XYZ file of C-alpha atoms in Angstrom:
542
model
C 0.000 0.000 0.000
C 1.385 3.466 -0.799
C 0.659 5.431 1.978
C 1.874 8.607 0.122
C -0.993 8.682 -1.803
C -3.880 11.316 -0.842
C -7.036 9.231 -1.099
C -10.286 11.428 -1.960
C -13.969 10.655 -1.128
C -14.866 9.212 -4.301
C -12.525 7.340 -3.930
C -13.914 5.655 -0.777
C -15.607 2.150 -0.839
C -18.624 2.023 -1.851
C -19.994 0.584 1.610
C -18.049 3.959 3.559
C -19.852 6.240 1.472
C -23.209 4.828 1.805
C -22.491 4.689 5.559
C -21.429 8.383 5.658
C -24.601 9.064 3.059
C -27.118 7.379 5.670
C -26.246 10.719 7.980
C -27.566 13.414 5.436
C -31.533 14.910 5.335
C -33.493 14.585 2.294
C -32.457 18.163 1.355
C -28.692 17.639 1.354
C -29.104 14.251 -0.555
C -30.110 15.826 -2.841
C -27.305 18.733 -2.955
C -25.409 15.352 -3.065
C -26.815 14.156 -6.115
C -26.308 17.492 -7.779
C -22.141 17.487 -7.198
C -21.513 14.542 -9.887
C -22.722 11.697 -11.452
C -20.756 8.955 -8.886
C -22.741 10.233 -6.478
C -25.869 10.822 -8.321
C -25.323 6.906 -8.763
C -24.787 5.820 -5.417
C -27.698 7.443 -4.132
C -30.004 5.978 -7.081
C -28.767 2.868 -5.964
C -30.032 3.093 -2.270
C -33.383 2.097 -1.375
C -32.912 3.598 2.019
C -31.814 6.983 0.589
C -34.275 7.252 -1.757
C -36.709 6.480 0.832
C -35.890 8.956 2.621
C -35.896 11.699 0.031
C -39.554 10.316 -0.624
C -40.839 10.912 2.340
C -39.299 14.744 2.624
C -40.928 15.260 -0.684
C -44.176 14.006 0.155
C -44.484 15.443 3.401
C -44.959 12.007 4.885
C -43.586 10.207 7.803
C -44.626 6.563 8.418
C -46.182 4.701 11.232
C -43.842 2.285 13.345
C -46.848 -0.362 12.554
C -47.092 -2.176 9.988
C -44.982 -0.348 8.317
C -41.482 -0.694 9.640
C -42.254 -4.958 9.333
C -41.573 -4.281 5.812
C -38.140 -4.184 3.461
C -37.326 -0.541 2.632
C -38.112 -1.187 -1.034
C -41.480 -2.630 -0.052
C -41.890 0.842 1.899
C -40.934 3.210 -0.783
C -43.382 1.116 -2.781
C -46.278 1.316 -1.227
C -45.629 5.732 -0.678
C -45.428 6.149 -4.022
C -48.376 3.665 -5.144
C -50.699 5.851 -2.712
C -49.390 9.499 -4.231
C -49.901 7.888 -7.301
C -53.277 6.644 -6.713
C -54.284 10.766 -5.302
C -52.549 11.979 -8.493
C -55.163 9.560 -10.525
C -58.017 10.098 -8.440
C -59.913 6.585 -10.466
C -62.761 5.979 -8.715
C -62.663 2.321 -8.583
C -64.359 1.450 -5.394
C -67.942 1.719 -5.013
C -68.589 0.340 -0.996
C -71.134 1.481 0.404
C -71.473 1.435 4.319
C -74.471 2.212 6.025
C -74.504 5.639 7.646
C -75.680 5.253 11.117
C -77.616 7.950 13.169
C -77.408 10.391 10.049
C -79.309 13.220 12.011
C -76.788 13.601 14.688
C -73.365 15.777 14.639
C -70.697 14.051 13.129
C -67.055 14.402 14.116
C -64.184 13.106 12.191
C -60.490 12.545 12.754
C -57.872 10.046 11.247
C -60.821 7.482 10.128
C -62.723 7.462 13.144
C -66.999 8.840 13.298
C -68.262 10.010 16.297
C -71.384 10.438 16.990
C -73.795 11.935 19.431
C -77.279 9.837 19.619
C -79.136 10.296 22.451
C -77.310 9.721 25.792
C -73.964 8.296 24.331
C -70.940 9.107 22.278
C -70.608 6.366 19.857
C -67.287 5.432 17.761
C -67.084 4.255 14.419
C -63.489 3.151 13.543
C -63.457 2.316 9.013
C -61.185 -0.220 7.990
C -57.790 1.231 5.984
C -58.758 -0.126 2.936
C -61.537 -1.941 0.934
C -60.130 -4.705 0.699
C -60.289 -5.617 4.109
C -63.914 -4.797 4.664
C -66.371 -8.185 4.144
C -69.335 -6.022 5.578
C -70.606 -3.712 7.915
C -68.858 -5.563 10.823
C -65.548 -4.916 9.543
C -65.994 -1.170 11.186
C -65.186 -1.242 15.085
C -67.825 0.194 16.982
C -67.717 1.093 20.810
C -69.682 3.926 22.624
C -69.140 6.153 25.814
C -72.551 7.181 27.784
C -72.565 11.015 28.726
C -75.248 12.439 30.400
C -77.403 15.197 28.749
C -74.529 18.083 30.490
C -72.236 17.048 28.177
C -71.232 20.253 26.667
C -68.097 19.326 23.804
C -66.035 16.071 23.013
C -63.114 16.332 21.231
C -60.760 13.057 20.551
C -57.292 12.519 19.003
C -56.883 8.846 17.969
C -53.606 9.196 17.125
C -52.801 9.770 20.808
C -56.259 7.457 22.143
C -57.461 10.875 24.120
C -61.210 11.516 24.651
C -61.715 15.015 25.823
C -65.058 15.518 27.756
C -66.061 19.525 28.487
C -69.275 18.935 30.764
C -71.139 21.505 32.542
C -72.229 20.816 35.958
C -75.174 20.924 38.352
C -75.751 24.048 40.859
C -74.990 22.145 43.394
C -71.265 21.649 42.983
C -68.990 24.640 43.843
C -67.673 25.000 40.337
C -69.360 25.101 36.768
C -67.833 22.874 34.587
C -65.326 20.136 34.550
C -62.852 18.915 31.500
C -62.066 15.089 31.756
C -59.359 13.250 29.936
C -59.904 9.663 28.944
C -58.950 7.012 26.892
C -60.479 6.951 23.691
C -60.432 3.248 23.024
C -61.131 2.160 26.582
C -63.212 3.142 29.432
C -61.210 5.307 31.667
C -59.198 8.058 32.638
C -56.133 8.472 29.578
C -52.669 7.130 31.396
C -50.729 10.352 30.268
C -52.926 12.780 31.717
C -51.185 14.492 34.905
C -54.832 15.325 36.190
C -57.570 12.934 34.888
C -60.340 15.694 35.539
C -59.623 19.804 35.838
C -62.194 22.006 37.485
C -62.910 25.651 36.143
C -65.388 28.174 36.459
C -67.218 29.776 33.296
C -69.578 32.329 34.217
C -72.866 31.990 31.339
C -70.175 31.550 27.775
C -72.212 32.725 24.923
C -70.935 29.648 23.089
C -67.696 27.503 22.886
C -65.033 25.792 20.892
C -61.846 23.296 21.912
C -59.724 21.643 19.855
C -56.418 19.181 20.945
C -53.184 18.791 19.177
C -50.240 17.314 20.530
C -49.382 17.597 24.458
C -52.082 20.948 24.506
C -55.837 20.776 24.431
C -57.126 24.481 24.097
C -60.898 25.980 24.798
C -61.805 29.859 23.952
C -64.956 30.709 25.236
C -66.905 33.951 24.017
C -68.605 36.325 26.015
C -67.660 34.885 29.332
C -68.736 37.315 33.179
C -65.576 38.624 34.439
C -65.626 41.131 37.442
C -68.838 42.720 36.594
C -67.593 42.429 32.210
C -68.147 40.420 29.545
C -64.568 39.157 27.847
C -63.650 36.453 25.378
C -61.434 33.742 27.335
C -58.495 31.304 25.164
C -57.404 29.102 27.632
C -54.675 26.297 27.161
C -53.689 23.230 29.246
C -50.555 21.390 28.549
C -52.540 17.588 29.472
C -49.546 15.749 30.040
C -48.097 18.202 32.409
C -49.150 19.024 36.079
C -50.814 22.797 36.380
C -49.152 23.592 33.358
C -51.819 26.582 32.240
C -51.832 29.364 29.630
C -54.730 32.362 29.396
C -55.642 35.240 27.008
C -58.284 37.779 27.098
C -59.552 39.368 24.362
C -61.356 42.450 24.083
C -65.112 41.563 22.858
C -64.499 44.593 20.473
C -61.670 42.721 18.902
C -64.741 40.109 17.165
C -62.241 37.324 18.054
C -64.055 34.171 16.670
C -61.850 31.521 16.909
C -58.254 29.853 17.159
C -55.823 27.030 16.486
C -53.335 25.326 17.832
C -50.466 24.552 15.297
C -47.208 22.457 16.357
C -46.550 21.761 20.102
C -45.690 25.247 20.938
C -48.281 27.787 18.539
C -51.209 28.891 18.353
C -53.244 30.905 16.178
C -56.085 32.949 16.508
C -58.410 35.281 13.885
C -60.863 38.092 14.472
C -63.783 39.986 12.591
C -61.597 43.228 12.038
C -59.495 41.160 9.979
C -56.593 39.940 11.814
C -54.735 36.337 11.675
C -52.494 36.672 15.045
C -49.527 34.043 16.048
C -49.091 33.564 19.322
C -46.510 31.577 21.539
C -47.223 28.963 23.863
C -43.627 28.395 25.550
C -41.789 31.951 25.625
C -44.198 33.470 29.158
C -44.176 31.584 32.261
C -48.230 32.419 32.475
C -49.856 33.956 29.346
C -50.141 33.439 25.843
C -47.696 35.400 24.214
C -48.539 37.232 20.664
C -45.396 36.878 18.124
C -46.823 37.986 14.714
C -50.048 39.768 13.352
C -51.049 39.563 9.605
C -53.756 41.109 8.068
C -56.547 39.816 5.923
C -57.397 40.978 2.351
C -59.302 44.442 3.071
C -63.045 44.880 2.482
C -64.746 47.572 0.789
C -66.127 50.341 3.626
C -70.054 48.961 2.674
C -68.535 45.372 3.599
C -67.623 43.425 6.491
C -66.158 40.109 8.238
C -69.406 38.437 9.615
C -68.064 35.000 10.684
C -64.214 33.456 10.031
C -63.513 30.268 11.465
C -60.466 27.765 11.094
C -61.434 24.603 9.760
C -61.333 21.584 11.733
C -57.665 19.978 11.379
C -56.622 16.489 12.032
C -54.320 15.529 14.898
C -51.965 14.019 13.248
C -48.652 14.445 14.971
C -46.246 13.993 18.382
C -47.381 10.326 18.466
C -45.512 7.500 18.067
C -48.337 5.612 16.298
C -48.635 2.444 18.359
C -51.912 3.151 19.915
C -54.791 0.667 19.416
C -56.734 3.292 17.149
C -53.866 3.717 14.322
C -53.449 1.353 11.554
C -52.364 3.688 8.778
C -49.154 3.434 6.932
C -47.958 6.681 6.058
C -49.538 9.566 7.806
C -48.984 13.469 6.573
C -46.088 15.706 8.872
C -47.513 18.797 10.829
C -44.452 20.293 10.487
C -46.096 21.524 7.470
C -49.773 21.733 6.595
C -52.496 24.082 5.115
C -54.514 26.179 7.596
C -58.169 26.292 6.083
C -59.758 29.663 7.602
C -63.534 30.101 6.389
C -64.754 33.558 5.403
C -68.734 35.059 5.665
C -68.476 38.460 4.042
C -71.372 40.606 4.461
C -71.985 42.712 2.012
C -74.236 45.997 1.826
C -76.251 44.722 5.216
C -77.733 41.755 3.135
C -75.694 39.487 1.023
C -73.689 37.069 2.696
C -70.595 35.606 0.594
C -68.797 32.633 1.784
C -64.998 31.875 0.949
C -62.044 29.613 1.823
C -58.786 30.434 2.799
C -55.856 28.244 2.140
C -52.231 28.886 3.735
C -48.824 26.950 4.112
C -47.915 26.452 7.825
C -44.882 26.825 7.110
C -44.749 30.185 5.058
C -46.422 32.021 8.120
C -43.647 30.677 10.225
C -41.148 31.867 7.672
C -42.864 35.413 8.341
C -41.988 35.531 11.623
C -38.415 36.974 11.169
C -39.784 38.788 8.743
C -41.698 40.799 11.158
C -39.378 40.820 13.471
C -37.503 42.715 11.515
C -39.596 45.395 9.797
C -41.522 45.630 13.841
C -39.640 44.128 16.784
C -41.142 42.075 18.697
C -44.764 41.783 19.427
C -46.345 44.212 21.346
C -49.650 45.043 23.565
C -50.494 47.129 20.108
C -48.850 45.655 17.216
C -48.629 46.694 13.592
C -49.454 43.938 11.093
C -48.228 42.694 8.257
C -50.195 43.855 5.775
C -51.964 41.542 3.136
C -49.892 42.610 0.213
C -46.605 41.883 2.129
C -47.645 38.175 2.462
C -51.046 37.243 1.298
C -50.903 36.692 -2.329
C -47.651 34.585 -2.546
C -48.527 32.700 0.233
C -52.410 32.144 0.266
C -55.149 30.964 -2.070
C -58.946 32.141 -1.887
C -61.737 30.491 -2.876
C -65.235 30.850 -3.526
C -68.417 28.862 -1.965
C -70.911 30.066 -4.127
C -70.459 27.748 -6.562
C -71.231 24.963 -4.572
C -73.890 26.168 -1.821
C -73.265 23.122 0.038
C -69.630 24.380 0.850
C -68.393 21.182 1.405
C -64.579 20.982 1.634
C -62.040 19.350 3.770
C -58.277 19.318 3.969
C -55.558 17.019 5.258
C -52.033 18.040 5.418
C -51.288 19.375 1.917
C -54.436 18.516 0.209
C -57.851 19.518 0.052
C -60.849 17.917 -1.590
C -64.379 18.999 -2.102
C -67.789 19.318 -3.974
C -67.441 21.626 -7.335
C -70.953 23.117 -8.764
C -74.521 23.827 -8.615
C -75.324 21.231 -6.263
C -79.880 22.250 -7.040
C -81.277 24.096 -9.650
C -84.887 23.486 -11.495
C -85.925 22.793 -8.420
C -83.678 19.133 -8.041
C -80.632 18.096 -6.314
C -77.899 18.109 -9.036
C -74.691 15.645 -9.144
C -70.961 17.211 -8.012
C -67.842 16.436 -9.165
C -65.190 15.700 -6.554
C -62.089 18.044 -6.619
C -58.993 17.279 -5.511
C -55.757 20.136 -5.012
C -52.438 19.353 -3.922
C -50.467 22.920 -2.460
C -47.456 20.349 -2.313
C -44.683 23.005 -3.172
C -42.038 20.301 -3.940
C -44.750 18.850 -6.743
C -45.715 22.310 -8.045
C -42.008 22.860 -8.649
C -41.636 19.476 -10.660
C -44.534 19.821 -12.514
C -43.831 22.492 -13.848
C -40.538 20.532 -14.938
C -42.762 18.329 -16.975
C -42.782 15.754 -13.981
C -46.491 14.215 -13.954
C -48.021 14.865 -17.122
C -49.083 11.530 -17.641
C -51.451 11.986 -15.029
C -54.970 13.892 -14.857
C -53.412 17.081 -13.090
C -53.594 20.183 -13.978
C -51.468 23.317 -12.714
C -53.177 26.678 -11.499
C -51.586 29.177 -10.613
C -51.760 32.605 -10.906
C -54.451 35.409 -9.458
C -58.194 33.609 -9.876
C -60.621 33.057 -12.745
C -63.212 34.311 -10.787
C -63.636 37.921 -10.919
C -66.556 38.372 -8.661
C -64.411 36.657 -6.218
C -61.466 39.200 -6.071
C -64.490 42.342 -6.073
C -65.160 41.542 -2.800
C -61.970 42.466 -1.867
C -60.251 46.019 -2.218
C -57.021 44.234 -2.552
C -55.218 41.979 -5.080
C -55.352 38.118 -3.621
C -53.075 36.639 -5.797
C -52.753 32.828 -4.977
C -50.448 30.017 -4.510
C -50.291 27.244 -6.902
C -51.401 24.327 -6.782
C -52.345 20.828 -8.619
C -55.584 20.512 -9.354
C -57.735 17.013 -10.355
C -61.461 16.311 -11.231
C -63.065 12.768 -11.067
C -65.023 11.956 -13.731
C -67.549 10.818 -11.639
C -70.393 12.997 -9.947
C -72.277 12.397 -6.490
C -75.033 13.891 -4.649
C -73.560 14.041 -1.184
C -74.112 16.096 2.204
C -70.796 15.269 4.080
C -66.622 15.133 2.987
C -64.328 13.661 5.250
C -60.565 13.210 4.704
C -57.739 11.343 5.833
C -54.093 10.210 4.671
C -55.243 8.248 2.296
C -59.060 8.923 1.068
C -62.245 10.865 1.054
C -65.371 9.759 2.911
C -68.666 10.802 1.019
C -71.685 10.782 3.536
C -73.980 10.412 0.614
C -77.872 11.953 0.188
C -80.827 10.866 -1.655
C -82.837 13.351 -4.058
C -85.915 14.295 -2.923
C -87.619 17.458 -4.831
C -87.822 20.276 -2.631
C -88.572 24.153 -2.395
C -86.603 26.457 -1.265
C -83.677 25.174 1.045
C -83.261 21.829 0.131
C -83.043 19.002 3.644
C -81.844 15.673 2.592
C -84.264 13.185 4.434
C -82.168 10.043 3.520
C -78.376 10.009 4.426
C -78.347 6.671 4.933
C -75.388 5.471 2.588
C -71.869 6.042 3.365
C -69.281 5.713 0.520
C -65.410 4.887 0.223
C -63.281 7.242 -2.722
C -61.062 4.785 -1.366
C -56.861 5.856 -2.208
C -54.030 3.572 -2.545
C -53.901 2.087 0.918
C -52.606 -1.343 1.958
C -51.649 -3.273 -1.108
C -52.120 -6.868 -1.800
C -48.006 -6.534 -1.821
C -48.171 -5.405 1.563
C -50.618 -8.097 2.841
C -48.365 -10.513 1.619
C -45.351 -9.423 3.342
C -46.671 -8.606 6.660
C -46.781 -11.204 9.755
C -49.728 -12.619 10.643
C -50.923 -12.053 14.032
């Protein structure tokens, strides 16, 4: 050996530099892959690296179960079968599942139904895929019974948490009481540091709670408060012993609602047209405001009515082993779109509805952004104003084509109902539409990556014009991917998960006015690439 002789890294074995290789992200493999054509090789060559670029690109991290049972190549598979199959959007499946209790509140999250009948909660867990589902008994059914003071239940499968908010009798020397319990069993929830808080709410107007990760959050408007009326966001940290965060908002501020977003933000929108990011972590005892950005304007004869986040899915901070989570892959919340729901008023009489869609992660880009231009937040900040952020890093949609308004989203996807859904006095059909705000696919579509599938790019401000006259302001809108199915259904409910859309589907019945569906009684699967026959016959059997 000549030991005089500088050795450089491509000239390393082949089994040193996939051992160094195994150490990179996604992002820097691909840097790697960039620098020459050895490397470009090597890294083609790797199951394991390419899996890992996959799942960066995707926005995807996998469940311990049944996943990791599988080879790597088995793995990468099955991800890119099921964004595949959502790129397709062939609506092969026709199961239908009957629709239980169809004039009660439904709740979604991570392919469980609740349900409210009378006196219970009852849980409807589908099967991942259609393949495994040989009837109605196939779908796991349990129920909790609640007692008619029972004011909100939230649940997270993905951690097996039952929330119960439940307002007490007279009697008892506080008002209300908020219980945490084990979704899939019938008690208190192990991780809870205090199986059952006690509060006192003096006469809210109405309220809304929400969990996501350690935190479980409930803002309550027009709450008594020394002789006042205030809006109340409160925030418990479940897992954690009298760990307890408060903000009051001014009932002139229209606050209407919030979310929580990662394990340490929240965010929270108003009727004068603010979106406001606040901290969870940085204040020993309050809720500490970081950022402010400011919604599209309104003409002076308009005005916010109603904005709402939609609901999200809890879908992070677990390690997937609980007895309520089968999936394989399951979408990151490091990034995710934030669905806010608009109700302009307009003149004192005409209500418009629309959608707002944003990146999580471009509004936590923005926050060094205003740092900069502001300082920190203050007790009266400035905002960012719309034009700073909005139309690069939003996209705004319009209701009125489908009254209905029925849309969901799950991490960077959305799907819902596109058209007239009556007219001539009969229901009519909808298309399902499904949009991927996937930046990474945008970017390679655009490269001519995808074409062979049904896809189409939009980007660009809107088609709609009356859309952007409601606004003073140009909206812009992010891009996105954009596919139609062929097929058409008459439905009343969308529900979403990692891997498909849930129709709750309605039967026509001619009507006048306001159409109410008297039949919901069918339930039906636009089942997505789930668990492969491949995958069926490589996993153990138990």
């Amino acid at each position: 050996m000549n030991h005089d002789v500088a050795l450089g890294l491509l000239g390393l074995p082949v089994d040193i530099l996939l051992y160094m290789l195994v150490y990179l992200d996604a992002y820097d493999l691909v840097r790697a892959r960039k620098l020459c054509n050895t490397l470009r090789q090597l890294i083609d060559s790797s199951e394991e690296l390419l899996y890992t670029i996959d799942l960066k690109y995707y926005h995807t991290i996998p469940s311990p179960l049944p996943v990791s049972v599988l080879p790597i190549a088995i793995r990468r598979k099955l991800l890119r079968q099921r964004e595949s199959a959502w790129q397709k959007a062939e609506y092969s499946q026709r199961d239908r599942i009957p629709f239980p209790h169809p004039d009660r509140y439904h709740q979604w999250s991570c392919g469980v139904l609740g349900i409210i009948p009378r006196g219970e909660i009852k849980f409807i867990q589908f099967p991942l895929s259609a393949g495994d589902r040989a009837g109605t008994t196939m779908c796991r059914q349990w129920s909790y019974k609640i007692d008619n003071l029972t004011v909100h239940y939230s649940y997270s499968p993905m951690q097996d948490l039952l929330v119960l908010l439940t307002r007490l009798l007279p009697v008892e020397n506080h008002e209300y009481e908020i219980s945490f319990r084990s979704l899939s069993e019938d008690k208190f929830h192990p991780d809870a540091a205090s199986a059952v808080v006690k509060m006192e709410l003096l006469g809210p107007k109405y309220t809304e709670v929400m969990i996501f990760g350690d935190y479980y959050g409930l803002f309550c408007k027009n709450v008594g408060s020394n002789g006042a009326r205030v809006d109340v966001l409160q925030v418990w940290n479940w897992k954690v012993k009298d760990w307890y965060r408060v903000k009051i908002f001014d009932p002139e501020d229209g606050t209407m609602h919030f979310r929580l977003i990662l394990n340490d933000r929240l965010l929270v929108v108003n009727t004068i047209g603010d979106l406001t990011l606040y901290s969870l972590v940085n204040s020993s005892d309050a809720i500490q405001l970081i950022v402010t950005f400011s919604l599209p304007s309104l003409p002076s004869t308009s005005a916010f009515r109603c904005i709402m986040f939609a609901r999200n899915q809890d879908h992070d901070y677990s390690s997937f082993n609980t007895p309520l989570c089968s999936s394989c892959f399951h979408g990151s919340a490091r990034n995710q779109l934030i669905a806010i729901t608009m109700i302009i008023e307009v003149e004192r009489r005409l209500l418009h509805s629309c959608i707002l869609y944003v990146e999580q992660d471009r509004l936590l880009e923005l926050e060094s952004t205003y740092t900069n231009l502001y300082g920190k937040g203050s007790r009266d900040p400035r905002a960012l104003p719309w034009s700073a952020w909005g139309p690069g890093y939003a996209r705004i949609f319009s209701n009125s084509q489908s009254l209905s308004g029925l849309s969901c989203c799950y991490g960077l996807r959305t799907a819902g109902l596109i058209g007239e859904n009556f007219g001539r006095g009969e229901l009519r059909l909808q298309q399902l539409c499904i949009r991927d705000f996937n930046p990474h696919r945008v970017r390679h579509y655009k490269t001519g990556d995808g074409t062979e599938w049904h896809e189409r790019l939009v980007e660009g401000d809107p088609p709609n014009a009356d859309l952007q006259s409601l606004f003073l302001e140009s909206i812009g809108g992010l891009p996105y991917l954009e596919v139609t199915t062929q097929e058409r259904f008459l439905a009343d409910g969308i529900y979403m998960d990692e891997s498909r859309v849930m129709l709750s589907l309605a039967s026509p019945n001619s009507f006048t006015g306001w159409f109410h569906p008297l039949d919901y009684n069918l339930f039906a699967a636009v089942e997505r690439d789930l668990r492969q026959q491949e995958m069926q016959q490589h996993l153990p059997e138990i």
